[in-house]
CSV table of C-alpha atoms in Angstrom, one decimal:
chain,number,residue,atom,x,y,z
E,1,MET,CA,5.1,-13.5,2.1
E,2,ILE,CA,7.2,-10.6,0.9
E,3,ALA,CA,5.4,-7.3,1.1
E,4,CYS,CA,5.6,-3.6,1.1
E,5,GLY,CA,6.4,-2.3,4.6
E,6,ALA,CA,3.4,0.1,4.3
E,7,LEU,CA,1.2,-3.0,4.5
E,8,ALA,CA,2.9,-4.8,7.4
E,9,ARG,CA,0.4,-3.9,10.1
E,10,GLU,CA,-2.6,-5.0,8.1
E,11,ILE,CA,-1.0,-8.2,6.9
E,12,LEU,CA,0.1,-9.2,10.4
E,13,ASP,CA,-3.5,-8.6,11.6
E,14,ILE,CA,-4.8,-10.9,8.9
E,15,THR,CA,-2.2,-13.6,9.4
E,16,LYS,CA,-3.0,-13.8,13.2
E,17,GLN,CA,-6.1,-15.7,12.1
E,18,LEU,CA,-4.0,-18.4,10.5
E,19,PRO,CA,-2.3,-21.4,12.3
E,20,ALA,CA,0.8,-20.3,14.1
E,21,GLY,CA,4.0,-20.6,12.0
E,22,SER,CA,2.1,-21.2,8.8
E,23,VAL,CA,3.1,-17.8,7.3
E,24,GLU,CA,6.3,-15.7,7.6
E,25,LEU,CA,6.3,-12.1,6.6
E,26,THR,CA,9.2,-10.1,5.4
E,27,CYS,CA,9.0,-6.5,4.1
E,28,LEU,CA,10.8,-4.1,1.9
E,29,PRO,CA,11.0,-0.5,3.2
E,30,ALA,CA,7.9,1.5,2.6
E,31,ALA,CA,10.0,4.5,1.7
E,32,TRP,CA,11.0,2.8,-1.6
E,33,HIS,CA,7.8,4.1,-3.1
E,34,ASN,CA,9.9,7.2,-3.6
E,35,HIS,CA,12.7,5.1,-5.1
E,36,PRO,CA,10.9,2.4,-7.2
E,37,GLU,CA,14.2,1.5,-8.9
E,38,LYS,CA,15.2,-0.2,-5.5
E,39,ILE,CA,12.1,-2.4,-5.4
E,40,VAL,CA,12.9,-5.2,-7.8
E,41,PRO,CA,16.6,-5.6,-6.7
E,42,GLY,CA,15.5,-5.6,-3.1
E,43,LEU,CA,12.8,-8.1,-3.9
E,44,ARG,CA,15.3,-10.3,-5.7
E,45,ARG,CA,17.5,-10.4,-2.6
E,46,LYS,CA,14.5,-11.4,-0.4
E,47,VAL,CA,13.4,-14.1,-2.9
E,48,ASP,CA,16.9,-15.6,-3.1
E,49,LYS,CA,17.0,-15.8,0.7
E,50,ALA,CA,13.5,-17.3,0.9
E,51,ARG,CA,14.3,-19.9,-1.7
E,52,LYS,CA,16.9,-21.3,0.7
E,53,THR,CA,14.1,-22.1,3.2
E,54,ASN,CA,12.2,-24.2,0.6
E,55,ARG,CA,9.0,-22.4,1.4
E,56,ASP,CA,6.4,-21.1,-1.0
E,57,ILE,CA,6.7,-17.5,-1.8
E,58,VAL,CA,4.0,-14.9,-2.6
E,59,VAL,CA,4.4,-11.2,-3.1
E,60,ILE,CA,2.0,-8.6,-1.7
E,61,TYR,CA,3.0,-5.5,-3.6
E,62,GLY,CA,1.6,-3.2,-6.3
E,63,ASP,CA,3.6,-2.2,-9.3
E,64,CYS,CA,4.5,0.9,-7.3
E,65,GLY,CA,6.3,2.7,-10.1
E,66,THR,CA,8.5,-0.2,-11.4
E,67,GLY,CA,6.9,0.2,-14.8
E,68,GLY,CA,6.1,-3.5,-15.1
E,69,GLU,CA,9.6,-4.7,-14.0
E,70,LEU,CA,8.1,-6.2,-10.8
E,71,ASP,CA,5.7,-8.4,-12.7
E,72,ALA,CA,8.3,-9.3,-15.3
E,73,TYR,CA,10.6,-10.5,-12.6
E,74,LEU,CA,7.9,-12.4,-10.7
E,75,ALA,CA,6.8,-14.1,-13.9
E,76,SER,CA,10.3,-15.2,-14.6
E,77,GLU,CA,10.4,-16.7,-11.1
E,78,SER,CA,6.8,-18.1,-11.2
E,79,ILE,CA,5.9,-16.2,-8.0
E,80,PRO,CA,2.3,-15.1,-7.6
E,81,ARG,CA,1.5,-11.5,-6.6
E,82,ILE,CA,-1.8,-10.0,-5.3
E,83,PRO,CA,-3.7,-8.6,-8.3
E,84,GLY,CA,-3.9,-4.9,-8.8
E,85,PRO,CA,-1.7,-1.9,-9.6
E,86,HIS,CA,-1.5,-0.4,-6.1
E,87,CYS,CA,-2.8,-0.8,-2.6
E,88,TYR,CA,-5.6,1.7,-3.0
E,89,GLU,CA,-7.4,-0.6,-5.5
E,90,MET,CA,-6.5,-3.6,-3.4
E,91,PHE,CA,-8.1,-2.1,-0.3
E,92,MET,CA,-11.2,-0.8,-2.1
E,93,GLY,CA,-11.6,-3.5,-4.8
E,94,LYS,CA,-11.5,-2.7,-8.4
E,95,PRO,CA,-15.2,-1.8,-9.0
E,96,ASP,CA,-15.3,0.6,-6.1
E,97,PHE,CA,-11.9,2.1,-6.9
E,98,ASP,CA,-12.9,2.6,-10.6
E,99,ALA,CA,-16.1,4.2,-9.5
E,100,GLU,CA,-14.2,6.7,-7.3
E,101,MET,CA,-11.9,7.6,-10.1
E,102,GLU,CA,-14.8,8.0,-12.5
E,103,ALA,CA,-16.5,10.3,-9.9
E,104,GLU,CA,-13.3,12.4,-9.4
E,105,LEU,CA,-10.1,11.8,-11.3
E,106,GLY,CA,-8.3,14.5,-9.1
E,107,THR,CA,-8.3,12.3,-6.0
E,108,PHE,CA,-5.4,11.9,-3.6
E,109,PHE,CA,-5.8,8.7,-1.7
E,110,LEU,CA,-4.8,8.1,1.9
E,111,THR,CA,-4.6,4.8,3.8
E,112,ASP,CA,-4.2,4.3,7.5
E,113,TYR,CA,-0.4,4.0,7.0
E,114,MET,CA,-0.3,7.2,5.0
E,115,VAL,CA,-2.4,9.1,7.6
E,116,ARG,CA,-0.2,7.9,10.4
E,117,HIS,CA,3.0,9.0,8.6
E,118,PHE,CA,1.5,12.0,6.6
E,119,GLU,CA,4.0,14.5,8.1
E,120,ARG,CA,7.0,12.4,7.2
E,121,LEU,CA,5.8,11.1,3.9
E,122,VAL,CA,4.1,14.1,2.4
E,123,MET,CA,4.8,17.3,4.2
E,124,LYS,CA,8.5,16.6,4.8
E,125,GLY,CA,9.1,13.9,2.2
E,126,MET,CA,7.7,15.9,-0.6
E,127,GLY,CA,9.4,19.1,0.6
E,128,LEU,CA,6.1,20.9,1.4
E,129,ARG,CA,7.2,22.0,4.9
E,130,GLN,CA,10.3,23.7,3.6
E,131,HIS,CA,8.8,24.9,0.3
E,132,PRO,CA,5.0,25.4,0.7
E,133,GLN,CA,4.8,26.8,-2.8
E,134,LEU,CA,5.3,23.2,-4.1
E,135,ARG,CA,1.7,22.6,-3.0
E,136,ASN,CA,0.3,24.0,-6.2
E,137,MET,CA,2.8,22.1,-8.3
E,138,TYR,CA,2.0,18.8,-6.7
E,139,PHE,CA,-1.6,19.2,-5.9
E,140,GLY,CA,-2.9,21.9,-8.2
E,141,ASN,CA,-5.0,19.5,-10.2
E,142,TYR,CA,-6.3,17.5,-7.3
E,143,LYS,CA,-9.8,18.2,-5.9
E,144,ARG,CA,-10.1,15.9,-2.9
E,145,VAL,CA,-8.4,13.7,-0.4
E,146,LEU,CA,-10.2,10.3,-0.1
E,147,TYR,CA,-9.3,8.5,3.1
E,148,ILE,CA,-9.9,4.8,2.5
E,149,ALA,CA,-9.7,3.5,6.1
E,150,GLN,CA,-8.6,0.0,7.2
E,151,THR,CA,-9.8,0.5,10.7
E,152,HIS,CA,-12.5,2.4,12.5
E,153,ASP,CA,-10.3,5.0,14.3
E,154,PRO,CA,-11.8,8.5,14.9
E,155,ALA,CA,-8.3,9.9,15.7
E,156,LEU,CA,-7.0,8.8,12.3
E,157,GLN,CA,-10.1,10.1,10.6
E,158,GLU,CA,-9.5,13.5,12.2
E,159,LYS,CA,-5.8,13.4,11.3
E,160,ALA,CA,-6.8,12.6,7.7
E,161,ARG,CA,-9.2,15.5,7.7
E,162,ALA,CA,-6.4,17.8,8.9
E,163,ALA,CA,-4.1,16.4,6.1
E,164,ALA,CA,-6.7,17.4,3.5
E,165,ALA,CA,-6.9,20.9,5.0
E,166,MET,CA,-3.1,21.2,4.8
E,167,LEU,CA,-3.3,20.3,1.1
E,168,GLU,CA,-6.3,22.7,0.7
E,169,LEU,CA,-8.4,19.8,-0.7
E,170,ASP,CA,-11.9,18.6,0.0
E,171,PHE,CA,-12.1,15.6,2.4
E,172,GLU,CA,-14.0,12.3,1.9
E,173,TYR,CA,-14.0,9.1,3.9
E,174,ARG,CA,-14.7,5.5,3.0
E,175,PHE,CA,-14.2,2.5,5.3
E,176,ALA,CA,-12.6,-0.2,3.2
E,177,GLY,CA,-11.2,-2.6,5.8
E,178,TYR,CA,-8.6,-5.0,4.4
E,179,GLY,CA,-10.2,-5.4,1.0
E,180,ASP,CA,-8.7,-8.0,-1.3
E,181,PHE,CA,-5.8,-8.7,1.0
E,182,THR,CA,-7.7,-11.1,3.3
E,183,ASP,CA,-8.8,-13.4,0.5
E,184,PHE,CA,-5.5,-13.4,-1.2
E,185,ILE,CA,-3.6,-14.2,2.0
E,186,PHE,CA,-6.0,-17.0,3.0
E,187,THR,CA,-6.0,-18.5,-0.5
E,188,ALA,CA,-2.2,-18.4,-0.7
E,189,SER,CA,-1.9,-20.0,2.7
E,190,GLN,CA,-4.4,-22.8,1.8
E,191,THR,CA,-2.7,-23.4,-1.5
E,192,ALA,CA,0.7,-23.7,0.2
E,193,SER,CA,-0.7,-26.1,2.8
E,194,VAL,CA,-2.2,-28.4,0.1
E,195,ALA,CA,1.0,-28.3,-1.9
E,196,HIS,CA,3.0,-29.5,1.2
E,197,SER,CA,0.6,-32.0,2.5
């Protein structure tokens, strides 16, 4: 499984339920969300390396700013990818995600990973610590932060609430768990097992 590094913790938690050694995870840097031009070349290198092991390959990644290049590459290599444009929809499921967007288009989503690394990814990564005036440029059209949690963690929930306050946005919380990832990973594992039996 080749995945976005922002999903590593959740994927490892899911794969612990599978037989030992049945799945191997390798990740691309989560920071590449800010450099989507690196994603497909990086994925190509991972795929080339994985092909040498003669194992089935699946990709756990959204489009993440590649403008369709990711899916075009995967189609050319006949490699399946978890459905969905981004992890927010994958965690929530399409109907719930669509309902949240219908309710409030101006939503900034947070996951457990983003909450843990909010200071590095958003406050420093987007330059808000050094240039607070950028807040209005980046978030002026947003109305709320929606924290879609993967775990029941009061400390993360409080950190997410503080993040919303820093961005001067309303805060809402939804527990999503691992969403579509669990079924995708289990199905991919079973499909590979059948193919090799």
